């Protein structure tokens, strides 16, 4: 006996599958990527961005003297430094877009639930900084700008599904086209998850503050639609950041080879997976 599945009937449950995946993997709201999110910590994003810039510049200086960059010209080293500066600028802009979304989303709780408002906003900001730090660690593991002696002591971020298929494709004569199809699938899956989170922010549901999952008795006019628009702007800014940061794998043309585009795309896929960890945190809720 054969069974046939109506592909149109499956469409309505795809977003539910995405949310189920996010919620099943959701950690405790005060733990993100193994780090504690404190409701009282005092932090400066400027300090974190400056520390990131300093780390990358020290990497370049070390690799210029002792590593792969010793064969590069002064102009190439200057271009590498500019690539790092640009990536951090784009990262800062993406963070600002996310904070703009969070501030607006949480605003209705400022007077009615001030403790929850403050805790959730601080956890959101902290989680963004933790995400950026882990992004940098993973990028440095893969970048020609960072010599092996300076690699962070972290494990590479892996996806078992992708790893299994990559191994399968490695011996196939159609490896290049197979990998392009896999990357396209992963990009579509990532965008589906982002879009589903956005879909929860607007529509005919009761007015709810998304980040804390708090029902709102009084919400500003067009509150849900504005939240959705700000989230779309934030996720688009983060997409631009991921594309820019992934190029730090090898921003020096003379060191690039035929495998550079594939490795750069693999870096971007890694950044997408880590951003999905952030979405998973939001799915679980903040403010506890």
C-alpha atoms as a printed R data frame, in Angstrom:
    type eleno elety resid chain resno      x      y      z
1   ATOM     1    CA   UNK     A     1  0.000  0.000  0.000
2   ATOM     2    CA   UNK     A     2  1.338  3.449 -0.912
3   ATOM     3    CA   UNK     A     3  0.666  6.637  0.975
4   ATOM     4    CA   UNK     A     4  0.708 10.068 -0.654
5   ATOM     5    CA   UNK     A     5  1.255 13.274  1.311
6   ATOM     6    CA   UNK     A     6 -0.423 16.430  0.118
7   ATOM     7    CA   UNK     A     7  2.404 18.982  0.058
8   ATOM     8    CA   UNK     A     8 -0.101 21.835  0.363
9   ATOM     9    CA   UNK     A     9 -1.590 20.307  3.486
10  ATOM    10    CA   UNK     A    10  1.897 20.247  5.025
11  ATOM    11    CA   UNK     A    11  2.499 23.994  4.635
12  ATOM    12    CA   UNK     A    12  0.517 25.131  7.710
13  ATOM    13    CA   UNK     A    13  2.474 22.874 10.052
14  ATOM    14    CA   UNK     A    14  5.955 23.903  8.878
15  ATOM    15    CA   UNK     A    15  6.062 27.008 11.097
16  ATOM    16    CA   UNK     A    16  4.894 24.891 14.032
17  ATOM    17    CA   UNK     A    17  7.746 22.472 13.408
18  ATOM    18    CA   UNK     A    18 10.187 25.400 13.477
19  ATOM    19    CA   UNK     A    19  8.826 26.696 16.781
20  ATOM    20    CA   UNK     A    20  8.831 23.187 18.268
21  ATOM    21    CA   UNK     A    21 12.496 22.840 17.302
22  ATOM    22    CA   UNK     A    22 13.350 26.157 18.921
23  ATOM    23    CA   UNK     A    23 11.410 25.446 22.101
24  ATOM    24    CA   UNK     A    24 12.739 21.914 22.516
25  ATOM    25    CA   UNK     A    25 16.271 23.300 22.450
26  ATOM    26    CA   UNK     A    26 15.476 26.342 24.602
27  ATOM    27    CA   UNK     A    27 17.862 26.715 27.564
28  ATOM    28    CA   UNK     A    28 17.006 28.323 30.879
29  ATOM    29    CA   UNK     A    29 16.421 32.038 30.258
30  ATOM    30    CA   UNK     A    30 19.346 33.097 32.468
31  ATOM    31    CA   UNK     A    31 21.875 30.818 30.710
32  ATOM    32    CA   UNK     A    32 23.012 31.464 27.156
33  ATOM    33    CA   UNK     A    33 25.823 29.641 25.361
34  ATOM    34    CA   UNK     A    34 26.989 28.376 28.727
35  ATOM    35    CA   UNK     A    35 27.193 31.871 30.231
36  ATOM    36    CA   UNK     A    36 25.132 33.389 33.022
37  ATOM    37    CA   UNK     A    37 22.883 36.301 32.123
38  ATOM    38    CA   UNK     A    38 22.691 38.411 35.264
39  ATOM    39    CA   UNK     A    39 19.780 40.739 36.058
40  ATOM    40    CA   UNK     A    40 22.119 43.134 37.872
41  ATOM    41    CA   UNK     A    41 25.340 43.135 35.820
42  ATOM    42    CA   UNK     A    42 26.690 46.435 34.555
43  ATOM    43    CA   UNK     A    43 28.130 46.181 31.072
44  ATOM    44    CA   UNK     A    44 29.309 48.463 28.294
45  ATOM    45    CA   UNK     A    45 28.884 47.454 24.682
46  ATOM    46    CA   UNK     A    46 31.608 49.969 23.756
47  ATOM    47    CA   UNK     A    47 34.091 48.087 25.934
48  ATOM    48    CA   UNK     A    48 33.141 44.796 24.283
49  ATOM    49    CA   UNK     A    49 33.441 46.126 20.739
50  ATOM    50    CA   UNK     A    50 36.781 47.745 21.582
51  ATOM    51    CA   UNK     A    51 38.009 44.451 23.048
52  ATOM    52    CA   UNK     A    52 36.923 42.605 19.900
53  ATOM    53    CA   UNK     A    53 38.760 45.104 17.696
54  ATOM    54    CA   UNK     A    54 41.882 44.866 19.859
55  ATOM    55    CA   UNK     A    55 41.849 41.053 19.718
56  ATOM    56    CA   UNK     A    56 41.595 40.976 15.925
57  ATOM    57    CA   UNK     A    57 44.351 43.584 15.540
58  ATOM    58    CA   UNK     A    58 46.641 41.616 17.839
59  ATOM    59    CA   UNK     A    59 45.863 38.513 15.759
60  ATOM    60    CA   UNK     A    60 46.908 40.319 12.588
61  ATOM    61    CA   UNK     A    61 50.064 41.659 14.174
62  ATOM    62    CA   UNK     A    62 51.036 38.208 15.449
63  ATOM    63    CA   UNK     A    63 50.277 36.490 12.123
64  ATOM    64    CA   UNK     A    64 52.227 39.223 10.310
65  ATOM    65    CA   UNK     A    65 55.337 38.338 12.301
66  ATOM    66    CA   UNK     A    66 54.943 34.621 12.869
67  ATOM    67    CA   UNK     A    67 52.188 33.220 10.677
68  ATOM    68    CA   UNK     A    68 50.531 33.132  7.309
69  ATOM    69    CA   UNK     A    69 50.454 36.902  6.893
70  ATOM    70    CA   UNK     A    70 54.260 37.196  6.782
71  ATOM    71    CA   UNK     A    71 54.122 37.006  2.971
72  ATOM    72    CA   UNK     A    72 51.608 39.836  2.669
73  ATOM    73    CA   UNK     A    73 52.373 43.378  1.614
74  ATOM    74    CA   UNK     A    74 51.736 46.402  3.776
75  ATOM    75    CA   UNK     A    75 48.768 47.285  1.566
76  ATOM    76    CA   UNK     A    76 47.259 43.829  2.107
77  ATOM    77    CA   UNK     A    77 47.704 44.085  5.870
78  ATOM    78    CA   UNK     A    78 46.033 47.499  5.799
79  ATOM    79    CA   UNK     A    79 43.144 45.992  3.825
80  ATOM    80    CA   UNK     A    80 42.801 43.198  6.383
81  ATOM    81    CA   UNK     A    81 42.644 45.714  9.208
82  ATOM    82    CA   UNK     A    82 40.027 47.673  7.287
83  ATOM    83    CA   UNK     A    83 37.976 44.484  6.804
84  ATOM    84    CA   UNK     A    84 37.986 43.913 10.572
85  ATOM    85    CA   UNK     A    85 36.995 47.531 11.257
86  ATOM    86    CA   UNK     A    86 34.149 47.280  8.753
87  ATOM    87    CA   UNK     A    87 32.881 43.967 10.193
88  ATOM    88    CA   UNK     A    88 32.800 45.412 13.709
89  ATOM    89    CA   UNK     A    89 31.029 48.540 12.458
90  ATOM    90    CA   UNK     A    90 28.345 46.366 10.807
91  ATOM    91    CA   UNK     A    91 28.102 44.242 13.980
92  ATOM    92    CA   UNK     A    92 27.548 47.347 16.090
93  ATOM    93    CA   UNK     A    93 24.831 48.536 13.728
94  ATOM    94    CA   UNK     A    94 23.112 45.126 13.846
95  ATOM    95    CA   UNK     A    95 23.202 45.195 17.653
96  ATOM    96    CA   UNK     A    96 21.693 48.682 17.699
97  ATOM    97    CA   UNK     A    97 18.829 47.464 15.495
98  ATOM    98    CA   UNK     A    98 18.161 44.566 17.874
99  ATOM    99    CA   UNK     A    99 18.238 46.848 20.921
100 ATOM   100    CA   UNK     A   100 15.819 49.213 19.149
101 ATOM   101    CA   UNK     A   101 13.426 46.274 18.687
102 ATOM   102    CA   UNK     A   102 13.806 45.138 22.298
103 ATOM   103    CA   UNK     A   103 13.271 48.614 23.730
104 ATOM   104    CA   UNK     A   104 10.078 49.135 21.771
105 ATOM   105    CA   UNK     A   105  8.775 45.649 22.522
106 ATOM   106    CA   UNK     A   106  9.386 46.038 26.269
107 ATOM   107    CA   UNK     A   107  8.161 49.640 26.600
108 ATOM   108    CA   UNK     A   108  4.571 48.720 27.671
109 ATOM   109    CA   UNK     A   109  6.056 46.959 30.713
110 ATOM   110    CA   UNK     A   110  8.130 49.933 31.881
111 ATOM   111    CA   UNK     A   111  5.490 51.210 34.321
112 ATOM   112    CA   UNK     A   112  3.309 48.140 34.874
113 ATOM   113    CA   UNK     A   113  6.160 45.669 35.506
114 ATOM   114    CA   UNK     A   114  9.369 47.691 35.964
115 ATOM   115    CA   UNK     A   115 11.391 44.809 37.418
116 ATOM   116    CA   UNK     A   116 10.532 42.485 34.557
117 ATOM   117    CA   UNK     A   117 11.172 45.273 32.048
118 ATOM   118    CA   UNK     A   118 14.649 46.007 33.409
119 ATOM   119    CA   UNK     A   119 15.684 42.359 33.768
120 ATOM   120    CA   UNK     A   120 14.527 41.396 30.278
121 ATOM   121    CA   UNK     A   121 16.222 44.359 28.586
122 ATOM   122    CA   UNK     A   122 19.497 43.696 30.385
123 ATOM   123    CA   UNK     A   123 19.406 39.972 29.557
124 ATOM   124    CA   UNK     A   124 18.674 40.803 25.918
125 ATOM   125    CA   UNK     A   125 21.674 43.137 25.729
126 ATOM   126    CA   UNK     A   126 23.926 40.651 27.516
127 ATOM   127    CA   UNK     A   127 22.845 37.818 25.220
128 ATOM   128    CA   UNK     A   128 23.717 39.915 22.158
129 ATOM   129    CA   UNK     A   129 27.209 40.510 23.526
130 ATOM   130    CA   UNK     A   130 27.654 36.823 24.387
131 ATOM   131    CA   UNK     A   131 26.552 35.915 20.858
132 ATOM   132    CA   UNK     A   132 29.058 38.333 19.324
133 ATOM   133    CA   UNK     A   133 31.848 37.001 21.522
134 ATOM   134    CA   UNK     A   134 31.121 33.410 20.522
135 ATOM   135    CA   UNK     A   135 30.848 34.449 16.879
136 ATOM   136    CA   UNK     A   136 34.314 35.972 17.115
137 ATOM   137    CA   UNK     A   137 35.749 32.853 18.778
138 ATOM   138    CA   UNK     A   138 34.404 30.628 16.010
139 ATOM   139    CA   UNK     A   139 35.557 32.996 13.257
140 ATOM   140    CA   UNK     A   140 39.063 33.182 14.706
141 ATOM   141    CA   UNK     A   141 39.264 29.379 14.630
142 ATOM   142    CA   UNK     A   142 38.756 29.566 10.859
143 ATOM   143    CA   UNK     A   143 40.480 32.813  9.868
144 ATOM   144    CA   UNK     A   144 43.889 33.267  8.243
145 ATOM   145    CA   UNK     A   145 44.168 36.410 10.379
146 ATOM   146    CA   UNK     A   146 44.517 34.332 13.550
147 ATOM   147    CA   UNK     A   147 47.516 32.042 13.920
148 ATOM   148    CA   UNK     A   148 47.110 28.627 15.521
149 ATOM   149    CA   UNK     A   149 48.981 29.794 18.613
150 ATOM   150    CA   UNK     A   150 46.263 32.367 19.274
151 ATOM   151    CA   UNK     A   151 43.214 30.229 18.535
152 ATOM   152    CA   UNK     A   152 40.607 30.411 21.320
153 ATOM   153    CA   UNK     A   153 40.185 27.279 23.421
154 ATOM   154    CA   UNK     A   154 36.681 26.485 22.167
155 ATOM   155    CA   UNK     A   155 35.186 23.643 20.212
156 ATOM   156    CA   UNK     A   156 34.067 24.363 16.632
157 ATOM   157    CA   UNK     A   157 30.312 24.923 16.358
158 ATOM   158    CA   UNK     A   158 29.010 21.901 14.456
159 ATOM   159    CA   UNK     A   159 25.718 20.806 12.949
160 ATOM   160    CA   UNK     A   160 25.428 17.019 12.839
161 ATOM   161    CA   UNK     A   161 23.062 17.038  9.859
162 ATOM   162    CA   UNK     A   162 25.351 19.240  7.779
163 ATOM   163    CA   UNK     A   163 28.469 17.350  8.851
164 ATOM   164    CA   UNK     A   164 26.954 14.003  7.831
165 ATOM   165    CA   UNK     A   165 25.938 15.264  4.406
166 ATOM   166    CA   UNK     A   166 29.280 16.992  3.865
167 ATOM   167    CA   UNK     A   167 31.066 13.694  4.497
168 ATOM   168    CA   UNK     A   168 28.678 11.956  2.099
169 ATOM   169    CA   UNK     A   169 29.213 14.553 -0.619
170 ATOM   170    CA   UNK     A   170 33.009 14.598 -0.216
171 ATOM   171    CA   UNK     A   171 33.418 11.452 -2.341
172 ATOM   172    CA   UNK     A   172 30.726 12.260 -4.902
173 ATOM   173    CA   UNK     A   173 31.573 13.547 -8.404
174 ATOM   174    CA   UNK     A   174 28.782 16.097 -7.954
175 ATOM   175    CA   UNK     A   175 30.214 17.459 -4.697
176 ATOM   176    CA   UNK     A   176 30.170 21.128 -5.715
177 ATOM   177    CA   UNK     A   177 26.547 21.157 -6.833
178 ATOM   178    CA   UNK     A   178 25.516 18.971 -3.873
179 ATOM   179    CA   UNK     A   179 27.072 21.420 -1.414
180 ATOM   180    CA   UNK     A   180 25.350 24.366 -3.099
181 ATOM   181    CA   UNK     A   181 22.010 22.574 -2.714
182 ATOM   182    CA   UNK     A   182 22.732 21.841  0.961
183 ATOM   183    CA   UNK     A   183 23.677 25.459  1.636
184 ATOM   184    CA   UNK     A   184 20.518 26.632 -0.111
185 ATOM   185    CA   UNK     A   185 18.443 24.275  2.042
186 ATOM   186    CA   UNK     A   186 20.087 25.500  5.250
187 ATOM   187    CA   UNK     A   187 19.594 29.140  4.245
188 ATOM   188    CA   UNK     A   188 15.919 28.514  3.530
189 ATOM   189    CA   UNK     A   189 15.458 26.717  6.837
190 ATOM   190    CA   UNK     A   190 17.151 29.557  8.699
191 ATOM   191    CA   UNK     A   191 14.973 32.172  7.008
192 ATOM   192    CA   UNK     A   192 11.862 30.109  7.736
193 ATOM   193    CA   UNK     A   193 12.697 30.195 11.448
194 ATOM   194    CA   UNK     A   194 13.388 33.928 11.412
195 ATOM   195    CA   UNK     A   195 10.143 34.582  9.537
196 ATOM   196    CA   UNK     A   196  8.154 32.456 11.952
197 ATOM   197    CA   UNK     A   197  9.435 34.419 14.939
198 ATOM   198    CA   UNK     A   198  8.406 37.580 13.056
199 ATOM   199    CA   UNK     A   199  4.960 36.098 12.431
200 ATOM   200    CA   UNK     A   200  4.422 35.761 16.189
201 ATOM   201    CA   UNK     A   201  4.869 39.497 16.633
202 ATOM   202    CA   UNK     A   202  1.845 40.604 14.605
203 ATOM   203    CA   UNK     A   203 -1.527 39.281 13.534
204 ATOM   204    CA   UNK     A   204 -4.824 38.588 15.247
205 ATOM   205    CA   UNK     A   205 -3.337 37.200 18.475
206 ATOM   206    CA   UNK     A   206 -3.991 38.980 21.796
207 ATOM   207    CA   UNK     A   207 -1.513 41.776 22.446
208 ATOM   208    CA   UNK     A   208  1.537 40.144 24.044
209 ATOM   209    CA   UNK     A   209  5.018 41.389 24.805
210 ATOM   210    CA   UNK     A   210  7.065 38.796 22.972
211 ATOM   211    CA   UNK     A   211 10.375 38.838 24.840
212 ATOM   212    CA   UNK     A   212  8.754 38.114 28.219
213 ATOM   213    CA   UNK     A   213  5.600 36.421 26.885
214 ATOM   214    CA   UNK     A   214  3.491 38.855 28.936
215 ATOM   215    CA   UNK     A   215 -0.140 39.567 28.088
216 ATOM   216    CA   UNK     A   216 -0.767 43.310 27.657
217 ATOM   217    CA   UNK     A   217 -3.978 45.002 28.717
218 ATOM   218    CA   UNK     A   218 -3.047 48.241 27.015
219 ATOM   219    CA   UNK     A   219 -0.738 48.354 24.021
220 ATOM   220    CA   UNK     A   220  0.145 51.364 21.846
221 ATOM   221    CA   UNK     A   221 -1.612 51.732 18.532
222 ATOM   222    CA   UNK     A   222  0.024 49.550 15.853
223 ATOM   223    CA   UNK     A   223  2.203 48.022 18.584
224 ATOM   224    CA   UNK     A   224  2.310 44.501 17.092
225 ATOM   225    CA   UNK     A   225  2.960 45.677 13.534
226 ATOM   226    CA   UNK     A   226  5.724 48.013 14.709
227 ATOM   227    CA   UNK     A   227  7.348 45.216 16.736
228 ATOM   228    CA   UNK     A   228  7.302 43.017 13.658
229 ATOM   229    CA   UNK     A   229  8.793 45.749 11.459
230 ATOM   230    CA   UNK     A   230 11.567 46.448 13.962
231 ATOM   231    CA   UNK     A   231 12.343 42.726 14.256
232 ATOM   232    CA   UNK     A   232 12.529 42.424 10.463
233 ATOM   233    CA   UNK     A   233 14.925 45.388 10.393
234 ATOM   234    CA   UNK     A   234 17.047 43.818 13.141
235 ATOM   235    CA   UNK     A   235 17.223 40.396 11.497
236 ATOM   236    CA   UNK     A   236 18.086 41.983  8.134
237 ATOM   237    CA   UNK     A   237 20.877 43.957  9.805
238 ATOM   238    CA   UNK     A   238 22.129 40.754 11.417
239 ATOM   239    CA   UNK     A   239 22.099 39.022  8.031
240 ATOM   240    CA   UNK     A   240 24.341 41.779  6.664
241 ATOM   241    CA   UNK     A   241 26.627 41.406  9.672
242 ATOM   242    CA   UNK     A   242 26.906 37.632  9.126
243 ATOM   243    CA   UNK     A   243 27.782 38.083  5.459
244 ATOM   244    CA   UNK     A   244 30.427 40.700  6.317
245 ATOM   245    CA   UNK     A   245 31.911 38.801  9.272
246 ATOM   246    CA   UNK     A   246 32.142 35.538  7.314
247 ATOM   247    CA   UNK     A   247 34.546 37.227  4.886
248 ATOM   248    CA   UNK     A   248 37.039 37.605  7.729
249 ATOM   249    CA   UNK     A   249 37.902 33.971  6.998
250 ATOM   250    CA   UNK     A   250 40.250 35.308  4.326
251 ATOM   251    CA   UNK     A   251 39.956 39.000  3.421
252 ATOM   252    CA   UNK     A   252 43.320 39.019  1.588
253 ATOM   253    CA   UNK     A   253 42.943 38.169 -2.152
254 ATOM   254    CA   UNK     A   254 46.515 36.846 -2.574
255 ATOM   255    CA   UNK     A   255 45.835 34.151  0.042
256 ATOM   256    CA   UNK     A   256 42.530 33.060 -1.437
257 ATOM   257    CA   UNK     A   257 42.146 29.820 -3.382
258 ATOM   258    CA   UNK     A   258 39.419 27.825 -5.051
259 ATOM   259    CA   UNK     A   259 38.070 26.657 -1.688
260 ATOM   260    CA   UNK     A   260 37.718 30.166 -0.232
261 ATOM   261    CA   UNK     A   261 34.086 30.779 -1.326
262 ATOM   262    CA   UNK     A   262 32.968 27.444  0.139
263 ATOM   263    CA   UNK     A   263 34.802 28.059  3.405
264 ATOM   264    CA   UNK     A   264 33.415 31.575  3.655
265 ATOM   265    CA   UNK     A   265 29.916 30.204  3.146
266 ATOM   266    CA   UNK     A   266 30.584 27.587  5.840
267 ATOM   267    CA   UNK     A   267 31.525 30.433  8.199
268 ATOM   268    CA   UNK     A   268 28.280 32.197  7.384
269 ATOM   269    CA   UNK     A   269 26.327 29.006  8.045
270 ATOM   270    CA   UNK     A   270 28.054 28.741 11.416
271 ATOM   271    CA   UNK     A   271 27.033 32.315 12.260
272 ATOM   272    CA   UNK     A   272 23.461 31.502 11.247
273 ATOM   273    CA   UNK     A   273 23.382 28.528 13.604
274 ATOM   274    CA   UNK     A   274 24.602 30.689 16.459
275 ATOM   275    CA   UNK     A   275 21.999 33.340 15.678
276 ATOM   276    CA   UNK     A   276 19.407 30.587 15.867
277 ATOM   277    CA   UNK     A   277 20.701 29.885 19.380
278 ATOM   278    CA   UNK     A   278 19.831 33.503 20.170
279 ATOM   279    CA   UNK     A   279 16.359 33.052 18.688
280 ATOM   280    CA   UNK     A   280 16.001 29.924 20.810
281 ATOM   281    CA   UNK     A   281 16.744 31.996 23.900
282 ATOM   282    CA   UNK     A   282 14.047 34.500 22.888
283 ATOM   283    CA   UNK     A   283 11.598 31.673 22.237
284 ATOM   284    CA   UNK     A   284 12.112 30.503 25.813
285 ATOM   285    CA   UNK     A   285 11.463 34.013 27.173
286 ATOM   286    CA   UNK     A   286 13.484 36.570 29.136
287 ATOM   287    CA   UNK     A   287 13.152 38.339 32.456
288 ATOM   288    CA   UNK     A   288 13.380 35.491 34.954
